[in-house]
CSV table of C-alpha atoms in Angstrom, one decimal:
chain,number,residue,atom,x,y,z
A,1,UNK,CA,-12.0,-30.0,13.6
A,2,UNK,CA,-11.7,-29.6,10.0
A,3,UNK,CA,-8.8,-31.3,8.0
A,4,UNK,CA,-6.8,-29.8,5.3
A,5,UNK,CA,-4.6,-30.9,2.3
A,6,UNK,CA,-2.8,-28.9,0.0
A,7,UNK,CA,-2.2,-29.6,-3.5
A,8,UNK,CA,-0.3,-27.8,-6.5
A,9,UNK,CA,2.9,-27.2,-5.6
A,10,UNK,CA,6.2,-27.6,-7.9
A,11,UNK,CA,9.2,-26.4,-9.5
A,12,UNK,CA,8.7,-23.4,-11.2
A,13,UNK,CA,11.1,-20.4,-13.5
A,14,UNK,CA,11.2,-16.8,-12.0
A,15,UNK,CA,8.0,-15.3,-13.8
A,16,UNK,CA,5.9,-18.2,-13.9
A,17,UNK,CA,2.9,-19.1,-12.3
A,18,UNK,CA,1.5,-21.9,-10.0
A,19,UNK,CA,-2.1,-22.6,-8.7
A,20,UNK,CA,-2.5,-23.9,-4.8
A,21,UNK,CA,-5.5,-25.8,-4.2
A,22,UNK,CA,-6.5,-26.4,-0.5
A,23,UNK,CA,-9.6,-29.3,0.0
A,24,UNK,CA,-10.8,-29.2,3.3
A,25,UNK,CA,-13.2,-31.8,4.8
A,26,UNK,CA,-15.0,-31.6,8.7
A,27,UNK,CA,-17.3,-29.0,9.9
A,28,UNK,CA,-19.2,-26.6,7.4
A,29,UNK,CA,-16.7,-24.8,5.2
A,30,UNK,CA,-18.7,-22.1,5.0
A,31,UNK,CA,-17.6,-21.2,8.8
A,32,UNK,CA,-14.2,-20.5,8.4
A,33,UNK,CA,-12.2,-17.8,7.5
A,34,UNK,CA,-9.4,-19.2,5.6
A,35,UNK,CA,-5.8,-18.4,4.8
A,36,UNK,CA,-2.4,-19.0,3.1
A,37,UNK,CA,0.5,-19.0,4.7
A,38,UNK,CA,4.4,-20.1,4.0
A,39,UNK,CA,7.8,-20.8,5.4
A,40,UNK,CA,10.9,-20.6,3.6
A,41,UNK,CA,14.1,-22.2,4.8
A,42,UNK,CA,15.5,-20.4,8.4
A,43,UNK,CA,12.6,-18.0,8.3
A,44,UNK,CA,9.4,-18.0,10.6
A,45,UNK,CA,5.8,-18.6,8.7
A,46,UNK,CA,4.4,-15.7,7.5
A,47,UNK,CA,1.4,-14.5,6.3
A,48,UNK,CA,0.6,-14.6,2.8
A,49,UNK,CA,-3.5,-14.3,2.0
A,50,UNK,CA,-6.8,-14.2,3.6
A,51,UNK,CA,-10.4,-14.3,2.7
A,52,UNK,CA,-13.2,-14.1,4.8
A,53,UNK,CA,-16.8,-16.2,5.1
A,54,UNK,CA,-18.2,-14.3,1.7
A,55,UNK,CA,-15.4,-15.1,-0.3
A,56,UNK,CA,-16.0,-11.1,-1.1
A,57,UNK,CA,-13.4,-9.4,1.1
A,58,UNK,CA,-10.0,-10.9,0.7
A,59,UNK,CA,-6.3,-9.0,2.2
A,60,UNK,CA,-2.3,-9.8,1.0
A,61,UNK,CA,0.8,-9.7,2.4
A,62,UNK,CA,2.5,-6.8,0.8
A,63,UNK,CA,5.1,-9.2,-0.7
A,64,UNK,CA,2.7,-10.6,-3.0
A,65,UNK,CA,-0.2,-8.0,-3.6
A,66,UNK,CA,-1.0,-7.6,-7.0
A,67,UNK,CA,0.6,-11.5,-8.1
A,68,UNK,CA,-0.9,-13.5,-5.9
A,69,UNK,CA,-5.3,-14.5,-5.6
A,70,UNK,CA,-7.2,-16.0,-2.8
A,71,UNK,CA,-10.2,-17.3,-3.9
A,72,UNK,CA,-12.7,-19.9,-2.4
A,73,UNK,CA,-16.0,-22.3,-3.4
A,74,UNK,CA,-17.8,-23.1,-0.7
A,75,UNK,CA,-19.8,-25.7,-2.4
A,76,UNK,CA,-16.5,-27.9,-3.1
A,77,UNK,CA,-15.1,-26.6,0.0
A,78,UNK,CA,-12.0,-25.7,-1.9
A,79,UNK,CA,-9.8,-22.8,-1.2
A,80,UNK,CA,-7.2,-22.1,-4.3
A,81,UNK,CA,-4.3,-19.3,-4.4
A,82,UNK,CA,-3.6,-18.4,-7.8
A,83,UNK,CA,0.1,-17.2,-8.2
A,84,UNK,CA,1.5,-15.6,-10.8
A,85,UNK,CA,4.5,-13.8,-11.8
A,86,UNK,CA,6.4,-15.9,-9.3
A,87,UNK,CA,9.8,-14.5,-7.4
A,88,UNK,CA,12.8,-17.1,-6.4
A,89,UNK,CA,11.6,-15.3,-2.3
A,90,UNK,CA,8.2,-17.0,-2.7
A,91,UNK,CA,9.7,-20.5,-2.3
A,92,UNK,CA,8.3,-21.5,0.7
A,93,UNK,CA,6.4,-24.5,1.7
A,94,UNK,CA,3.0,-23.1,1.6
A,95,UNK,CA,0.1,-24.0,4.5
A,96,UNK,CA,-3.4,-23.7,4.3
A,97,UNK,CA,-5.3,-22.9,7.3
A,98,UNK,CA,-8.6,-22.2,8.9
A,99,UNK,CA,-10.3,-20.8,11.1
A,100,UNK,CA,-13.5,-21.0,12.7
A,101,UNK,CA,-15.4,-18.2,13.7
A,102,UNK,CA,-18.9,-17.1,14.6
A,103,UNK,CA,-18.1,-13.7,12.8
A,104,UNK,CA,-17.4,-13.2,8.9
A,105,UNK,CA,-13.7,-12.0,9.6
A,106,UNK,CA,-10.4,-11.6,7.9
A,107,UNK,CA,-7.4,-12.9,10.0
A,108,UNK,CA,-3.5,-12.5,9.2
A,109,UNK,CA,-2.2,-14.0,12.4
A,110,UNK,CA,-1.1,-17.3,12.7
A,111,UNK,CA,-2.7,-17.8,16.5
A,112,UNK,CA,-5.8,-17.2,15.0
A,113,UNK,CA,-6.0,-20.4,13.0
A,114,UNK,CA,-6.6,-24.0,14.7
A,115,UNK,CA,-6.6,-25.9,12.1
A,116,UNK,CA,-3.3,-26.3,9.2
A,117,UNK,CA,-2.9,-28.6,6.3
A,118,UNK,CA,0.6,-30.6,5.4
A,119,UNK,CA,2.0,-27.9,3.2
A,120,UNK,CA,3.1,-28.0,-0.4
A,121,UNK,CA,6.6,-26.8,-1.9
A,122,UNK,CA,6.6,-24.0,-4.1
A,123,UNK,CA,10.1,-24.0,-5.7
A,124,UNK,CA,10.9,-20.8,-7.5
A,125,UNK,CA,14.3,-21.1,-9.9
A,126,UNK,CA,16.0,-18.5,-11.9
């Protein structure tokens, strides 16, 4: 079991940017393909980002391809997503997750991730 906590959410103007952070502590980080996902108010969660074991091969949501960055360090076991030119439909609470796996893989569906962090509100205003 690995444990998750998300950090770096907040209130933000349309066109602005935010940084998620996402700390996770347990098994090796290393084995887990990571991802972002979020929930806004009445909606289901949804997929946002993904990156796999390498940190090279990363996949979006079209919603926010091209504004949003998945990025990892395996050494501080830190996943971030770097969002920029933020929309008032990204506010969401935003979830890490993770996802252990004998393969280097890239996942989008919730189902395939056991293990989910607290969230953190992204607020988007006009």
């Amino acid at each position: 079991q690995v444990q998750l906590v998300e950090s770096g959410g907040g209130l933000v103007q349309a066109g602005g940017s935010l940084r998620l952070s996402c700390r996770a502590s347990g098994r090796t980080f290393r084995r887990y393909t990571m991802g972002w996902f979020r929930q806004a108010p009445g909606k289901e969660r949804e997929f946002v980002a993904t990156i796999r074991w390498s940190g090279g091969r990363t996949y979006y949501a079209d919603s926010v391809k091209g504004r949003f960055t998945i990025s990892r360090d395996n050494a501080k076991n830190t996943v971030l997503l770097q969002m920029n030119s933020l929309k008032p439909e990204d506010t969401a609470v935003y979830y890490c997750a993770a996802a252990y796996s004998d393969y280097d893989v890239l996942l989008t569906n919730r189902a395939d991730f056991g293990s989910w962090g607290q969230g953190t509100q992204v607020t988007v205003s006009s």
